[in-house]
Amino acid sequence: MHETFTITQIRTENYRTKTFVFDKPFSGAQPGQYVMAWLPDVGEKPFSIAGADPLRLMVVAVGPFSEALHRLDVGDRVWARGPLGQGFALEGRHHLLVGGGYGVAPLLFLARKAVAAGHTVDVCIGARTAADVLLAEAFVSTDSTDFNGFVGEKSVKSVPSVEKLSITTEDGSLGGRGLVTQAVEAAIHARRPDCVYACGPTPLLVALARLCREHTLPHQLSWEAHMRCGMGLCGDCELDAVTRQVAGIPAGWLVCKDGPVLRFA
Amino acid sequence: MHETFTITQIRTENYRTKTFVFDKPFSGAQPGQYVMAWLPDVGEKPFSIAGADPLRLMVVAVGPFSEALHRLDVGDRVWARGPLGQGFALEGRHHLLVGGGYGVAPLLFLARKAVAAGHTVDVCIGARTAADVLLAEAFVSTDSTDFNGFVGEKSVKSVPSVEKLSITTEDGSLGGRGLVTQAVEAAIHARRPDCVYACGPTPLLVALARLCREHTLPHQLSWEAHMRCGMGLCGDCELDAVTRQVAGIPAGWLVCKDGPVLRFA
Amino acid sequence: MPDVTCHFLNLTLRNPIILASGILGTSADLLERAAREGAGAVTAKSCGPTPRAGHPNPVAVDWGHGLINAVGLSNPGAAEEARMLAEARARLEPLGVPLIASIFAGTTAEFGEVARTITAARPHLIEVNISCPNVADEFGTPFAASCESAAAVTEAVKRNVGDIPIAVKLAPNVPDIARIAAAVVEAGADAITAINTMPGMVINADAGRPVLSNRIGGISGPALKPIALRCVYQIARTVRVPIIGTGGVTTGRDAAEMLLAGATAVGVGSAMWTRGVGALGDIAAELAVWMGQAGYGTLEEIGVRSEE
Amino acid sequence: MPDVTCHFLNLTLRNPIILASGILGTSADLLERAAREGAGAVTAKSCGPTPRAGHPNPVAVDWGHGLINAVGLSNPGAAEEARMLAEARARLEPLGVPLIASIFAGTTAEFGEVARTITAARPHLIEVNISCPNVADEFGTPFAASCESAAAVTEAVKRNVGDIPIAVKLAPNVPDIARIAAAVVEAGADAITAINTMPGMVINADAGRPVLSNRIGGISGPALKPIALRCVYQIARTVRVPIIGTGGVTTGRDAAEMLLAGATAVGVGSAMWTRGVGALGDIAAELAVWMGQAGYGTLEEIGVRSEE
Ligand SMILES: Cc1cc2nc3c(=O)[nH]c(=O)nc-3n(C[C@H](O)[C@H](O)[C@H](O)COP(=O)(O)OP(=O)(O)OC[C@H]3O[C@@H](n4cnc5c(N)ncnc54)[C@H](O)[C@@H]3O)c2cc1C
Ligand SMILES: Cc1cc2nc3c(=O)[nH]c(=O)nc-3n(C[C@H](O)[C@H](O)[C@H](O)COP(=O)(O)OP(=O)(O)OC[C@H]3O[C@@H](n4cnc5c(N)ncnc54)[C@H](O)[C@@H]3O)c2cc1C
Ligand SMILES: Cc1cc2nc3c(=O)[nH]c(=O)nc-3n(C[C@H](O)[C@H](O)[C@H](O)COP(=O)(O)O)c2cc1C
Ligand SMILES: Cc1cc2nc3c(=O)[nH]c(=O)nc-3n(C[C@H](O)[C@H](O)[C@H](O)COP(=O)(O)O)c2cc1C
Ligand code: FES
Ligand code: FES
C-alpha cells in the first residue's frame, strides 16, 4: 500500500532536475532500492531512493509523470509504496561508483553508507554537458545536512567525503571529455576497487559490464525497465533479449523484484 | 484459528474427571482465560486453561462433548483457539481462592503463579462428596512436576505450597460438612485476604459475591455461560437477568470477552 | 473539530457508525451497551418468522485475515423480537440513538408478515436481510441473487411497514450488485445496506475438515473491506438512495474509505472482536480526527469530494 | 517421502502446483523459469484476439490482507502468443512440465477463433478465462456470470481445439458457482479452474481516490483463500471433472487445504510477491512434508479422505 509523504523541501539540481525531501523516513530502505511513486489521476512510476531518512527522491523532468512531480510545491503530497527490489550490498572496503543521469541519486545514498562504514569510495560521473552533471558537489561535501542520505545519519555533522571524484562530459564542458567508461578505466588502474557499482542508462551499464568482466571485477549494476506491478507478478519488466545477452543477464530475470541491482562476482 | 494439540499425558482425577496434558505451550495464557476446544464432527466448547506450558485442560465428563474428550488417548489430537477472555489478575499479596467442580483447575494455575511471586494463598474447595473433590493434593504438593501449571515454571522442582487448604463436602465425607461459603467465612476471619478469587457453579458465585460485598473484599469471580463465538460478537453468552441482578453484573456484560472473570473492587 | 453528524433518510445520527446486524444485537441490554459505547445507530440481529437455534459450534473463527461465521440466524422469532425491540427502543430514546430492526424469512409472503410483526415495535428503520449466506441449504439461493426475487421481497416488506423506511441488505456474490440495487430501489427500498458477508470456507488441514459445523460460512472483517468498497462504489453510482456501507471497517480511516466510496453511514461488526464494543465510539472519534487532518468539516463534504 | 505426482486428466505433473495465469506467464523465458523453480505445470497469461496494452499504472498493490490488480489483460494477441507458446512448449518439454495456454475474448465466436489460433502451439491444456473482472467496462458482464453464456463459450472453444483438453476458469462473484460449473461441464469442459480474482476496490483515504487507475480490480492472495476453498468445495461436490484450485495459496499447508476442498491440482499466483518465484517449488516441497506428517502417501489419498 502507498504511504502518504508530504514535501518539506525542494532543491533544484539542474535545468531539469529537482530533489524532493519528504516529511518522514522510509524505514529499512537500502541504496539501490526504489519506490513506486503515485500521483492520483496522473500515474505511478519507479524512482530510486536517494535518501531514506527522511525519504528523498531526485527527479529528472522528461515526460508527463516527472513533469507533474516538478509542478509540486512544499506541502504537497506524493504517495509511495516500497521499498521495492534488491539494492546494492557493499562488497570489500574500496568501492568505485559510476553514475549517469539520475543514477547518481542512489549512488550518493550508497556513498554515504560506505563512507560512514569507514570504507573508501571513488566516484565517476558521466553526463552530456556540464549542465547535465548532477550532485557532483554533494559527493565531495563534508556537510551531511546537505544530503542526509541514509538512515540514522541525520545527526552526523561532518562526514568525510569520497576519495576521488571524476567527471566526464561528452562535450568536455566539465571534467574530462568523452565517455565515462574512460574515466572508469583510469580509476581502476589508479586503485583497483573491490567492487564496481553503477546506475545509469542501459548503454552505460552494458559497456561497464563488459569492462568489469575484462578486469574480472565484481560488479553490481542497477538496470532500468518499464515497470507496472513492481511486485514480480506481471512480467512486464523483463529486459529485452539483446540487452540480456550482451550484459549476461539470466533469462527470466525480473528488474522489479530480482533487481534492479544485479550482482556479478 | 484453532491450533493442533497432541495429548502427551492423561491423568484421572476422579470418577468422572481427567486432566489432559498437551505437547506444547499456549503462549501468553493467564489463569482464568479459556480455550475453545474443537473436536471435528463433535463440537466446540470452552475449557479453562489449567496450565499453559504445556497446555493442560481438566475435563469433567458430563455430556456428549466432555465424554468425547474422555474417550481420547495419548497421541490423539484436540484443536483449540485462544487464549480467550479476561483472566484473574493478582491483587495484593494474600489471596483466597474458592473453587467448586472444575473451577479448581484455573485456580490451581493461579495459585502456582501467586506462590511463585512470593505471595500467600489460602484455598477453599467445595464438592458434593469426597469423590467429587478435585486437585486437593495438587494444591499442597511441593512437586511441581505434578502439575507444571504455568508458563516458565516447567523446570521449578520444589515450589512452596499454599498456606491453608480447606475442603468442604455437602455430605461431610471429606473435610467439613456443609457449604463451602462457611469455610470461606472462616478463612476470611482467620486471615483477611487482599482479594477473593473464585470459579465454580453459578449458585456458589452468587453466594460469594454477596459475602464479599458484606466484607467489602475485592473479588474476582469467573462466570459460566453458553458460549458460541467466544469472540464477543454473537451475544449468546449474556448472563440471565436474575443472576446479573443478584451478583451485580453490569447489563450487556459478555462472559466470553468481558469475562469470564469479573472483578469488583 | 469536524462535525460527524450523519443525516440518513429522515434520521439524524450523532455519528455515521452503525452497529451491524448480528453482532451483539440480541438483547435490549446489548443494543443499549452498543449505543452507550458510541454507535450512531444500532441494528438488531436478524429475526425470522419463528424461533431458530442456529448451527452447532464451531460457529465463528478468526482465520487471520478476517472472520468466518455461520451462526445460522439463531433468533427468538418475530413476536418475541418485537417485544425486545420495543424495550430497546425505549432505552435508546433518551440516548438519541436510532434503532434499526433486521428481518429475514424463507418466502416473500413471510417477509411481509415478519415486517408487519416487527413494525409494532416502531424501529426507526427496518433492514431487510435478503443475503444471509449461512442458511442456503434450508432456504435455497438467497433472495439477493436475482433482481426479481430481491424486488419481490422489497415490495412485500414495503406494503407491511407503513411509514417506517426500509433498507435492503445485499449480497456480494452476484455478478452485478448495482443491478440488484437498482431493482430494489425501483421496488421501493428507501436505502441499501451493502454488504452482507461473502460465502467462504475455512479448512483446518490437520483436522482434514472445514472448521465451521455448517462447513460454509460468511467472511467478514478485513478481507471483506475491498469487496464492500467496490460494491458500495458501484451502487452509489447507480442509485440515489443512502447506503449503509458495511464490511471490514476496523478504524476511522476505514470508515472514511467507505464514505469516499459513496456510503452515507458505515456499518461495523467484526471490528469488535479485535477492538471490543468500544470500537464503535473509537472509530467515530478516529473518523473525526481524520476529517480534521484531511480538511473536511462535515460528512457531506466527503460525499461531494468523492464524486468529483 | 510421500509421492506428490499429480494425475490431471491425461497429464502427469511431478507435483500439483501450477503457475496461475497472468503471473509471469508473459514469455517463454518466464514460463521456463517458473518450471525450473519447481512448478508442476505452468499457465501462460491470458491472451485475446488482438494486442492490448492493458491499463495504466497503478495496476497492482498489496493492501495488507491480499493483493488487488487490474493489469487489464495486456497481451500480444493470439497470433504472437501462439509463437511464444510454441517456443515455451519446446523449452518445457525436456523439463517434463506441461504447458497450459489461457485465452479470453469479447464474444463467443472470438473465443473459438482465439482457441483455434492457440491450438497451433499444441499446449497440453487450454484454460478458458471467462472470468476476468478488470475489463467489464469494455466487455460487459463476464461470461462466467450465467450458465448460458458460460456454456456457449465452452462449446465454441471445444469445437476449435481438436483433442486438446480445456479447463474453464470461473468467477467467485456469482450466487451459485456449482451451477455454472455444471453448465460448462455439460457443455464439454474437461476441467474447471476455480477461481479467478474477486472484484474489489482499494481506496486511499488521504488521496481520496481508488488506488488502481481502473478503480476496480481483482482481489487475490490470502483474502481470497476461503472464498476459493468454498468454491472448489461446492464445485467438487457437483461435477466429476478435475479442478485446479486457485486463490490465496501461499504455503504447502494452504495447498493441502485446497486438495482437501476437492481440488486435483493447485494454482499459485500472488504468493510469488511475498515468496518469490521459488514459492512454486517451495510450496510443493512443503506439501510433501505436510503429507508425510499427516500420514498421506499420495495426493489421491487426500482426495479420498476429504470425501468421507
Ligand atoms: C528502477 C528505476 C529507478 C528509477 N529512478 C529514477 C529516479 O531516481 N529519478 C528519475 O528521474 N527517474 C527515475 N526512473 C525513471 C522514471 O521511473 C520514469 O521513467 C521517468 O520519470 C519518466 O517518466 P515520465 O512519465 O515523466 O516520462 P515518459 O513519457 O515515461 O518518458 C519520456 C521520455 O524520456 C525518456 N526517459 C525516461 N527516463 C529518463 C531519464 N531519467 N532521463 C532521460 N530520459 C528519460 C523515456 O525513455 C521517454 O523517451 C527510474 C526508473 C526505474 C526503472
Ligand atoms: C468459561 C468456561 C470454562 C469452562 N471450563 C471447563 C473446564 O475447565 N472443565 C470442564 O469440564 N468444563 C468446563 N466448562 C464447561 C464446558 O464448556 C462444557 O459445558 C462441559 O464440558 C459440558 O459439555 P458437554 O457437551 O459434555 O455436555 P452438555 O450436554 O453441554 O452438558 C450436560 C449437562 O451437564 C451440565 N454441566 C455442564 N458442565 C458441567 C460441569 N462442569 N459439571 C457438572 N455438570 C455440568 C450441563 O448443565 C448439562 O446439564 C467451562 C465452561 C465455561 C463457560
Ligand atoms: C457473527 C456474525 C453474525 C452476523 N449475523 C448477521 C445477521 O443476523 N443478519 C445480517 O444481516 N448480517 C449478519 N452478519 C453480517 C454483518 O452484519 C456484516 O454485514 C458483515 O459482518 C460485514 O461487516 P464487518 O466486516 O464489519 O463484520 C453477521 C456477521 C457476523 C460476523
Ligand atoms: C497480477 C495478476 C494478473 C492476473 N492475470 C490473469 C490473467 O491474465 N488471466 C487469468 O485467468 N487470471 C489472471 N489472474 C488471476 C490468477 O490467475 C488467479 O486466479 C488469482 O490471482 C488467484 O490466485 P492467487 O491468490 O494465487 O493469486 C491474475 C492475477 C494477478 C494477481
Ligand atoms: S513490473 Fe511486474 S513483474 Fe516486474
Ligand atoms: S459467545 Fe458470542 S458473544 Fe460471547
PDB file of C-alpha atoms in Angstrom, chain A residues 1-4 24 36-46 77 79 81-85 226-239 241 244 250-254 256-258, chain D residues 22-27 29-30 33 45 53-64 67 70-72 74 91 202-204 206-207 209-212 215 269-277:
ATOM      1  CA  MET A   1       0.000   0.000   0.000  1.00  0.00           C
ATOM      2  CA  HIS A   2       1.058   3.518  -0.656  1.00  0.00           C
ATOM      3  CA  GLU A   3       2.083   5.689   2.243  1.00  0.00           C
ATOM      4  CA  THR A   4       1.458   9.414   2.179  1.00  0.00           C
ATOM      5  CA  LYS A  24       9.284  11.090   7.123  1.00  0.00           C
ATOM      6  CA  MET A  36       6.644   3.299  -6.839  1.00  0.00           C
ATOM      7  CA  ALA A  37       5.564   6.924  -6.566  1.00  0.00           C
ATOM      8  CA  TRP A  38       1.880   7.539  -7.185  1.00  0.00           C
ATOM      9  CA  LEU A  39       0.139  10.758  -8.117  1.00  0.00           C
ATOM     10  CA  PRO A  40      -3.610  10.126  -8.191  1.00  0.00           C
ATOM     11  CA  ASP A  41      -5.088  10.653 -11.664  1.00  0.00           C
ATOM     12  CA  VAL A  42      -1.570  11.023 -13.114  1.00  0.00           C
ATOM     13  CA  GLY A  43       0.147   7.663 -12.748  1.00  0.00           C
ATOM     14  CA  GLU A  44       2.708   5.649 -10.868  1.00  0.00           C
ATOM     15  CA  LYS A  45       6.424   5.300 -11.698  1.00  0.00           C
ATOM     16  CA  PRO A  46       9.560   3.886 -10.106  1.00  0.00           C
ATOM     17  CA  ARG A  77       1.767  15.185  -1.125  1.00  0.00           C
ATOM     18  CA  TRP A  79       2.161   8.593  -2.351  1.00  0.00           C
ATOM     19  CA  ARG A  81       4.930   2.099  -1.943  1.00  0.00           C
ATOM     20  CA  GLY A  82       8.111   0.218  -1.207  1.00  0.00           C
ATOM     21  CA  PRO A  83      10.964  -0.107  -0.576  1.00  0.00           C
ATOM     22  CA  LEU A  84      10.966  -2.436  -3.557  1.00  0.00           C
ATOM     23  CA  GLY A  85      13.548  -4.621  -5.238  1.00  0.00           C
ATOM     24  CA  HIS A 226       9.222  -0.358 -17.773  1.00  0.00           C
ATOM     25  CA  MET A 227       7.552  -1.258 -14.512  1.00  0.00           C
ATOM     26  CA  ARG A 228       3.939  -1.979 -13.858  1.00  0.00           C
ATOM     27  CA  CYS A 229       3.230  -4.099 -10.792  1.00  0.00           C
ATOM     28  CA  GLY A 230       6.680  -3.710  -9.224  1.00  0.00           C
ATOM     29  CA  MET A 231       5.928  -6.960  -7.419  1.00  0.00           C
ATOM     30  CA  GLY A 232       7.386  -9.624  -9.662  1.00  0.00           C
ATOM     31  CA  LEU A 233       4.000 -10.710 -10.942  1.00  0.00           C
ATOM     32  CA  CYS A 234       3.027  -9.101 -14.235  1.00  0.00           C
ATOM     33  CA  GLY A 235       6.235  -9.952 -16.101  1.00  0.00           C
ATOM     34  CA  ASP A 236       6.392  -6.578 -17.799  1.00  0.00           C
ATOM     35  CA  CYS A 237       9.837  -5.607 -16.595  1.00  0.00           C
ATOM     36  CA  GLU A 238      11.784  -8.371 -18.300  1.00  0.00           C
ATOM     37  CA  LEU A 239      14.781  -6.915 -20.141  1.00  0.00           C
ATOM     38  CA  ALA A 241      16.864 -10.320 -25.170  1.00  0.00           C
ATOM     39  CA  ARG A 244      20.319  -9.544 -21.540  1.00  0.00           C
ATOM     40  CA  PRO A 250      19.913 -14.574 -16.789  1.00  0.00           C
ATOM     41  CA  ALA A 251      16.744 -15.394 -18.723  1.00  0.00           C
ATOM     42  CA  GLY A 252      13.560 -14.667 -16.814  1.00  0.00           C
ATOM     43  CA  TRP A 253      15.288 -12.120 -14.563  1.00  0.00           C
ATOM     44  CA  LEU A 254      12.788  -9.508 -13.338  1.00  0.00           C
ATOM     45  CA  CYS A 256      11.426  -5.006 -10.425  1.00  0.00           C
ATOM     46  CA  LYS A 257      11.970  -7.815  -7.968  1.00  0.00           C
ATOM     47  CA  ASP A 258      15.169  -9.734  -8.735  1.00  0.00           C
TER      48      ASP A 258
ATOM     49  CA  GLY D  22      -1.314 -13.795 -15.533  1.00  0.00           C
ATOM     50  CA  ILE D  23       1.601 -14.206 -13.192  1.00  0.00           C
ATOM     51  CA  LEU D  24       4.941 -14.336 -15.020  1.00  0.00           C
ATOM     52  CA  GLY D  25       3.393 -16.160 -17.953  1.00  0.00           C
ATOM     53  CA  THR D  26       4.237 -13.446 -20.466  1.00  0.00           C
ATOM     54  CA  SER D  27       7.280 -15.008 -22.118  1.00  0.00           C
ATOM     55  CA  ASP D  29      11.753 -17.293 -20.540  1.00  0.00           C
ATOM     56  CA  LEU D  30       9.470 -16.651 -17.612  1.00  0.00           C
ATOM     57  CA  ARG D  33      11.876 -20.050 -15.105  1.00  0.00           C
ATOM     58  CA  LYS D  45      -1.011 -15.179 -19.261  1.00  0.00           C
ATOM     59  CA  ALA D  53      -1.747  -2.563 -23.744  1.00  0.00           C
ATOM     60  CA  GLY D  54      -3.723  -3.020 -20.559  1.00  0.00           C
ATOM     61  CA  HIS D  55      -4.493  -0.343 -18.009  1.00  0.00           C
ATOM     62  CA  PRO D  56      -2.158   2.472 -16.951  1.00  0.00           C
ATOM     63  CA  ASN D  57      -0.382   2.390 -13.584  1.00  0.00           C
ATOM     64  CA  PRO D  58      -1.137   1.749 -10.751  1.00  0.00           C
ATOM     65  CA  VAL D  59      -2.143  -1.748 -11.822  1.00  0.00           C
ATOM     66  CA  ALA D  60      -1.455  -3.697  -8.621  1.00  0.00           C
ATOM     67  CA  VAL D  61      -0.946  -3.145  -4.907  1.00  0.00           C
ATOM     68  CA  ASP D  62      -0.695  -5.118  -1.718  1.00  0.00           C
ATOM     69  CA  TRP D  63      -3.410  -3.830   0.609  1.00  0.00           C
ATOM     70  CA  GLY D  64      -2.338  -5.803   3.661  1.00  0.00           C
ATOM     71  CA  LEU D  67      -3.441  -8.010  -3.479  1.00  0.00           C
ATOM     72  CA  ALA D  70      -6.204  -4.531 -12.777  1.00  0.00           C
ATOM     73  CA  VAL D  71      -3.476  -5.217 -15.274  1.00  0.00           C
ATOM     74  CA  GLY D  72      -6.172  -5.155 -17.909  1.00  0.00           C
ATOM     75  CA  SER D  74      -2.350  -6.780 -21.611  1.00  0.00           C
ATOM     76  CA  ARG D  91      11.665 -25.408 -23.721  1.00  0.00           C
ATOM     77  CA  VAL D 202      -8.901  -0.301  -2.620  1.00  0.00           C
ATOM     78  CA  ILE D 203      -9.235   3.335  -1.669  1.00  0.00           C
ATOM     79  CA  ASN D 204      -6.518   5.544  -0.274  1.00  0.00           C
ATOM     80  CA  ASP D 206      -5.684  10.530   2.179  1.00  0.00           C
ATOM     81  CA  ALA D 207      -5.585  10.641  -1.578  1.00  0.00           C
ATOM     82  CA  ARG D 209      -9.157   8.092  -4.610  1.00  0.00           C
ATOM     83  CA  PRO D 210      -9.272   4.435  -5.572  1.00  0.00           C
ATOM     84  CA  VAL D 211      -5.681   3.287  -5.903  1.00  0.00           C
ATOM     85  CA  LEU D 212      -5.934   1.440  -9.207  1.00  0.00           C
ATOM     86  CA  ARG D 215     -10.624   1.865  -9.883  1.00  0.00           C
ATOM     87  CA  GLY D 269      -0.034 -16.674  -8.280  1.00  0.00           C
ATOM     88  CA  SER D 270       0.125 -13.913  -5.689  1.00  0.00           C
ATOM     89  CA  ALA D 271       2.331 -15.929  -3.333  1.00  0.00           C
ATOM     90  CA  MET D 272       5.243 -15.058  -5.586  1.00  0.00           C
ATOM     91  CA  TRP D 273       5.034 -11.442  -4.465  1.00  0.00           C
ATOM     92  CA  THR D 274       5.947 -12.363  -0.909  1.00  0.00           C
ATOM     93  CA  ARG D 275       7.946 -15.531  -1.527  1.00  0.00           C
ATOM     94  CA  GLY D 276       9.466 -15.050  -4.980  1.00  0.00           C
ATOM     95  CA  VAL D 277       9.290 -17.429  -7.925  1.00  0.00           C
TER      96      VAL D 277
END
